[in-house]
Amino acid sequence: KAHRDSVSLRMKALHSSDNDWAKVLSNNTKEAMQEYLSKHPDSPHKQQLLTKIDEIDWATAVKKNDEDAYAGYLAMHKDGAHATEADAILKKLMKHTVADADKSNAVNAVRQLLQGINSKSNEKISGAVASQLNFLGAGGATAKDIQKYMKDKLYQADVKTINWHLGSPAEVKKSSNDDDAELRIKVPATLDIDRKGGKSKRSYVISATVKGGRITQVNWNQI
C-alpha cells in the first residue's frame, strides 16, 4: 500500500507538472514561465525557460531603447545572452546623458552671454566665455571680439535695442563620460531688433560648447 501511495503521489505530481507546462505553452508569457519555474525549480525545461525569459527582457529593452531599459536588463541578466551588447549600448547612451544641474548651468552660460549683449554689459559677456573661444567660426577670439561684434554688427546707427530670447527645449550632450567633459548645446532663439524705422524678429539656432561653466565655442545660424 505504501508503495502504491508513493507511486500515486508521483503520478499526480507528474500530471500537475504536465498541466502547468501546458499552461506555459498556451500562455507563452514571461509571468507564466516564472510561475512555472517557481513551482518546478528542477524542471528539465528550466534552461529553456530561462533563455526564453532572457529574450523577452531583451526585446523589451530594445523596444524602449533608453538607459533605464538596458540597465534593467543587466540587473536581471548580468550574464545574459545580450549582457555585453546591453553594456556597450548603455555606455554609449550615458556618454550623451547630462545631469539636469549640468544642463541648466550650460544653458545659463549661453543665456548670460546673450543677456550681456542685450544690455551691452562687458562684465556679463566676459563672465560667460572662456579666455579664448571660437566665436562665429573664428578661433582665438576673446570677450573683446564679442564686444566689438556687438557694437559694429548688432548695434548699428539706427538700432535702438536688441533682445535675444532663448527658446526651448535645449539639446545638451556630453562629449565623453568624463566629469569635466565638454557640454555641447543646441537651442532655438529669437532676436528682436528695434530700429528707428521699425521692428523686426529673426529666428536662430544657437550652437555652443561649454566647459567648466564657460563658453568655448558659440555660433548662431538663422533659420
CSV table of C-alpha atoms in Angstrom, one decimal:
chain,number,residue,atom,x,y,z
A,1,LYS,CA,0.0,0.0,0.0
A,2,ALA,CA,2.8,2.4,0.9
A,3,HIS,CA,4.4,1.7,-2.5
A,4,ARG,CA,1.1,2.2,-4.3
A,5,ASP,CA,0.6,5.5,-2.4
A,6,SER,CA,4.0,6.7,-3.3
A,7,VAL,CA,3.5,5.9,-7.0
A,8,SER,CA,0.1,7.6,-6.9
A,9,LEU,CA,1.6,10.8,-5.5
A,10,ARG,CA,4.4,10.7,-8.0
A,11,MET,CA,1.9,10.3,-10.9
A,12,LYS,CA,-0.2,13.2,-9.5
A,13,ALA,CA,2.9,15.4,-9.3
A,14,LEU,CA,3.8,14.5,-12.9
A,15,HIS,CA,0.3,15.2,-14.1
A,16,SER,CA,0.3,18.5,-12.3
A,17,SER,CA,3.7,19.4,-13.9
A,18,ASP,CA,2.3,18.4,-17.3
A,19,ASN,CA,-0.7,20.6,-16.8
A,20,ASP,CA,1.5,23.5,-15.7
A,21,TRP,CA,3.8,23.0,-18.7
A,22,ALA,CA,0.7,23.0,-21.0
A,23,LYS,CA,-0.3,26.3,-19.4
A,24,VAL,CA,3.1,27.8,-20.1
A,25,LEU,CA,2.9,26.7,-23.8
A,26,SER,CA,-0.6,28.1,-24.1
A,27,ASN,CA,0.1,31.5,-22.5
A,28,ASN,CA,3.7,31.9,-23.7
A,29,THR,CA,4.2,34.9,-21.3
A,30,LYS,CA,7.1,35.7,-19.0
A,31,GLU,CA,4.8,35.6,-16.0
A,32,ALA,CA,3.6,32.1,-16.8
A,33,MET,CA,7.2,31.0,-17.2
A,34,GLN,CA,8.3,32.5,-13.9
A,35,GLU,CA,5.3,30.9,-12.2
A,36,TYR,CA,6.2,27.5,-13.6
A,37,LEU,CA,9.9,27.8,-12.5
A,38,SER,CA,8.7,28.8,-9.1
A,39,LYS,CA,6.6,25.7,-8.8
A,40,HIS,CA,9.1,23.4,-10.6
A,41,PRO,CA,12.6,24.7,-9.9
A,42,ASP,CA,14.2,21.4,-11.0
A,43,SER,CA,12.2,21.0,-14.2
A,44,PRO,CA,14.0,19.7,-17.3
A,45,HIS,CA,12.5,22.8,-19.0
A,46,LYS,CA,14.3,25.2,-16.7
A,47,GLN,CA,17.1,26.3,-19.1
A,48,GLN,CA,14.7,26.6,-22.0
A,49,LEU,CA,12.5,28.9,-20.0
A,50,LEU,CA,15.4,31.0,-18.6
A,51,THR,CA,16.6,31.5,-22.2
A,52,LYS,CA,13.2,32.5,-23.3
A,53,ILE,CA,12.8,35.0,-20.4
A,54,ASP,CA,16.2,36.5,-21.3
A,55,GLU,CA,15.0,37.0,-24.9
A,56,ILE,CA,11.7,38.6,-23.7
A,57,ASP,CA,13.5,41.0,-21.4
A,58,TRP,CA,16.0,41.9,-24.2
A,59,ALA,CA,13.2,42.6,-26.7
A,60,THR,CA,11.6,44.9,-24.1
A,61,ALA,CA,14.8,46.8,-23.6
A,62,VAL,CA,15.4,47.2,-27.3
A,63,LYS,CA,11.9,48.5,-27.8
A,64,LYS,CA,12.2,51.1,-25.0
A,65,ASN,CA,15.8,51.9,-26.1
A,66,ASP,CA,16.8,54.1,-23.1
A,67,GLU,CA,19.2,53.9,-20.2
A,68,ASP,CA,16.7,52.6,-17.7
A,69,ALA,CA,15.7,49.8,-20.1
A,70,TYR,CA,19.2,48.5,-20.7
A,71,ALA,CA,20.2,49.0,-17.1
A,72,GLY,CA,17.1,47.0,-16.1
A,73,TYR,CA,18.1,44.2,-18.4
A,74,LEU,CA,21.6,44.0,-17.0
A,75,ALA,CA,20.2,44.0,-13.4
A,76,MET,CA,18.1,40.9,-14.3
A,77,HIS,CA,20.6,39.2,-16.6
A,78,LYS,CA,24.2,40.2,-15.7
A,79,ASP,CA,25.4,37.0,-17.5
A,80,GLY,CA,22.6,37.1,-20.1
A,81,ALA,CA,23.0,36.3,-23.8
A,82,HIS,CA,22.9,40.1,-24.6
A,83,ALA,CA,24.8,41.4,-21.5
A,84,THR,CA,27.8,42.5,-23.5
A,85,GLU,CA,25.7,44.3,-26.1
A,86,ALA,CA,23.5,45.9,-23.4
A,87,ASP,CA,26.6,47.2,-21.6
A,88,ALA,CA,28.0,48.7,-24.8
A,89,ILE,CA,24.7,50.4,-25.7
A,90,LEU,CA,24.3,51.7,-22.1
A,91,LYS,CA,27.8,53.3,-22.1
A,92,LYS,CA,27.0,54.9,-25.5
A,93,LEU,CA,23.8,56.3,-24.2
A,94,MET,CA,25.4,57.5,-20.9
A,95,LYS,CA,28.0,59.4,-23.0
A,96,HIS,CA,25.3,61.7,-24.2
A,97,THR,CA,23.4,62.0,-20.9
A,98,VAL,CA,23.7,65.2,-18.9
A,99,ALA,CA,22.6,65.7,-15.3
A,100,ASP,CA,19.8,68.3,-15.0
A,101,ALA,CA,22.1,70.6,-12.9
A,102,ASP,CA,24.9,70.5,-15.5
A,103,LYS,CA,22.4,71.1,-18.3
A,104,SER,CA,21.0,74.1,-16.5
A,105,ASN,CA,24.4,75.5,-15.9
A,106,ALA,CA,25.4,75.2,-19.5
A,107,VAL,CA,22.3,76.8,-20.8
A,108,ASN,CA,22.7,79.6,-18.2
A,109,ALA,CA,26.2,80.3,-19.6
A,110,VAL,CA,24.6,80.9,-23.1
A,111,ARG,CA,21.8,82.9,-21.5
A,112,GLN,CA,24.3,85.1,-19.7
A,113,LEU,CA,26.2,85.8,-22.9
A,114,LEU,CA,23.0,86.9,-24.7
A,115,GLN,CA,21.9,89.0,-21.7
A,116,GLY,CA,25.3,90.7,-21.8
A,117,ILE,CA,24.8,91.5,-25.5
A,118,ASN,CA,21.2,92.7,-24.8
A,119,SER,CA,22.4,95.1,-22.0
A,120,LYS,CA,25.8,95.9,-23.5
A,121,SER,CA,27.4,94.5,-20.4
A,122,ASN,CA,31.0,93.8,-20.9
A,123,GLU,CA,31.1,92.2,-17.4
A,124,LYS,CA,28.4,89.6,-18.2
A,125,ILE,CA,30.0,88.8,-21.6
A,126,SER,CA,33.4,88.3,-20.0
A,127,GLY,CA,31.9,86.2,-17.3
A,128,ALA,CA,30.2,83.8,-19.7
A,129,VAL,CA,33.1,83.0,-22.1
A,130,ALA,CA,36.5,81.4,-21.8
A,131,SER,CA,39.6,83.5,-22.1
A,132,GLN,CA,39.8,82.3,-25.7
A,133,LEU,CA,37.0,80.8,-27.7
A,134,ASN,CA,35.7,80.1,-31.2
A,135,PHE,CA,33.2,82.9,-31.9
A,136,LEU,CA,31.1,82.6,-35.1
A,137,GLY,CA,33.7,80.4,-36.7
A,138,ALA,CA,36.8,82.5,-35.8
A,139,GLY,CA,39.2,80.7,-33.4
A,140,GLY,CA,41.3,82.6,-30.8
A,141,ALA,CA,38.6,85.1,-30.1
A,142,THR,CA,38.1,86.8,-26.8
A,143,ALA,CA,35.4,88.7,-24.9
A,144,LYS,CA,36.7,91.9,-26.6
A,145,ASP,CA,36.0,90.4,-30.0
A,146,ILE,CA,32.4,89.7,-29.0
A,147,GLN,CA,32.0,93.2,-27.6
A,148,LYS,CA,33.3,94.7,-30.9
A,149,TYR,CA,30.9,92.5,-32.9
A,150,MET,CA,28.1,93.6,-30.7
A,151,LYS,CA,28.9,97.3,-31.3
A,152,ASP,CA,29.8,97.1,-35.0
A,153,LYS,CA,27.3,94.4,-36.3
A,154,LEU,CA,24.3,94.4,-33.9
A,155,TYR,CA,24.1,98.0,-32.5
A,156,GLN,CA,24.3,99.8,-35.8
A,157,ALA,CA,23.5,103.5,-36.0
A,158,ASP,CA,19.7,103.1,-36.5
A,159,VAL,CA,19.3,100.3,-33.8
A,160,LYS,CA,17.6,101.4,-30.6
A,161,THR,CA,17.6,98.0,-28.7
A,162,ILE,CA,18.2,94.3,-29.4
A,163,ASN,CA,16.9,91.5,-27.4
A,164,TRP,CA,17.9,87.9,-27.6
A,165,HIS,CA,15.4,85.3,-26.3
A,166,LEU,CA,16.3,81.7,-25.7
A,167,GLY,CA,13.7,79.2,-26.7
A,168,SER,CA,13.3,75.5,-25.6
A,169,PRO,CA,13.9,72.7,-25.5
A,170,ALA,CA,17.7,72.9,-25.3
A,171,GLU,CA,19.6,69.8,-26.6
A,172,VAL,CA,22.6,69.3,-24.3
A,173,LYS,CA,25.1,66.4,-24.8
A,174,LYS,CA,28.4,65.4,-23.3
A,175,SER,CA,31.5,64.8,-25.4
A,176,SER,CA,32.6,61.9,-23.2
A,177,ASN,CA,31.8,60.2,-19.9
A,178,ASP,CA,34.5,62.3,-18.0
A,179,ASP,CA,33.1,64.5,-15.2
A,180,ASP,CA,34.7,67.6,-16.8
A,181,ALA,CA,33.7,66.8,-20.4
A,182,GLU,CA,32.6,69.5,-22.7
A,183,LEU,CA,28.9,70.1,-23.0
A,184,ARG,CA,27.5,70.7,-26.5
A,185,ILE,CA,24.3,72.7,-26.7
A,186,LYS,CA,21.8,73.4,-29.4
A,187,VAL,CA,18.9,75.7,-28.6
A,188,PRO,CA,16.4,77.8,-30.6
A,189,ALA,CA,16.5,81.6,-30.1
A,190,THR,CA,14.9,84.7,-31.5
A,191,LEU,CA,16.4,88.1,-32.0
A,192,ASP,CA,14.2,91.2,-31.7
A,193,ILE,CA,15.6,94.3,-33.2
A,194,ASP,CA,14.0,97.7,-32.6
A,195,ARG,CA,15.2,100.2,-35.2
A,196,LYS,CA,14.3,103.8,-35.9
A,197,GLY,CA,12.4,102.6,-38.9
A,198,GLY,CA,10.5,99.8,-37.2
A,199,LYS,CA,10.9,96.4,-35.5
A,200,SER,CA,12.0,93.0,-36.8
A,201,LYS,CA,12.3,89.5,-35.5
A,202,ARG,CA,14.7,86.8,-36.6
A,203,SER,CA,14.8,83.1,-35.6
A,204,TYR,CA,18.1,81.3,-35.0
A,205,VAL,CA,19.6,78.0,-33.7
A,206,ILE,CA,22.4,78.7,-31.3
A,207,SER,CA,25.1,76.0,-31.0
A,208,ALA,CA,27.7,76.3,-28.2
A,209,THR,CA,30.3,74.3,-26.4
A,210,VAL,CA,30.6,74.9,-22.6
A,211,LYS,CA,33.5,73.6,-20.5
A,212,GLY,CA,33.9,74.4,-16.8
A,213,GLY,CA,30.9,76.8,-16.9
A,214,ARG,CA,32.5,78.9,-19.7
A,215,ILE,CA,31.6,79.0,-23.4
A,216,THR,CA,34.5,77.8,-25.6
A,217,GLN,CA,32.6,77.9,-28.9
A,218,VAL,CA,29.4,79.6,-30.0
A,219,ASN,CA,27.7,80.2,-33.3
A,220,TRP,CA,24.2,81.1,-34.4
A,221,ASN,CA,22.5,80.3,-37.7
A,222,GLN,CA,19.4,82.0,-38.9
A,223,ILE,CA,16.5,79.7,-39.9
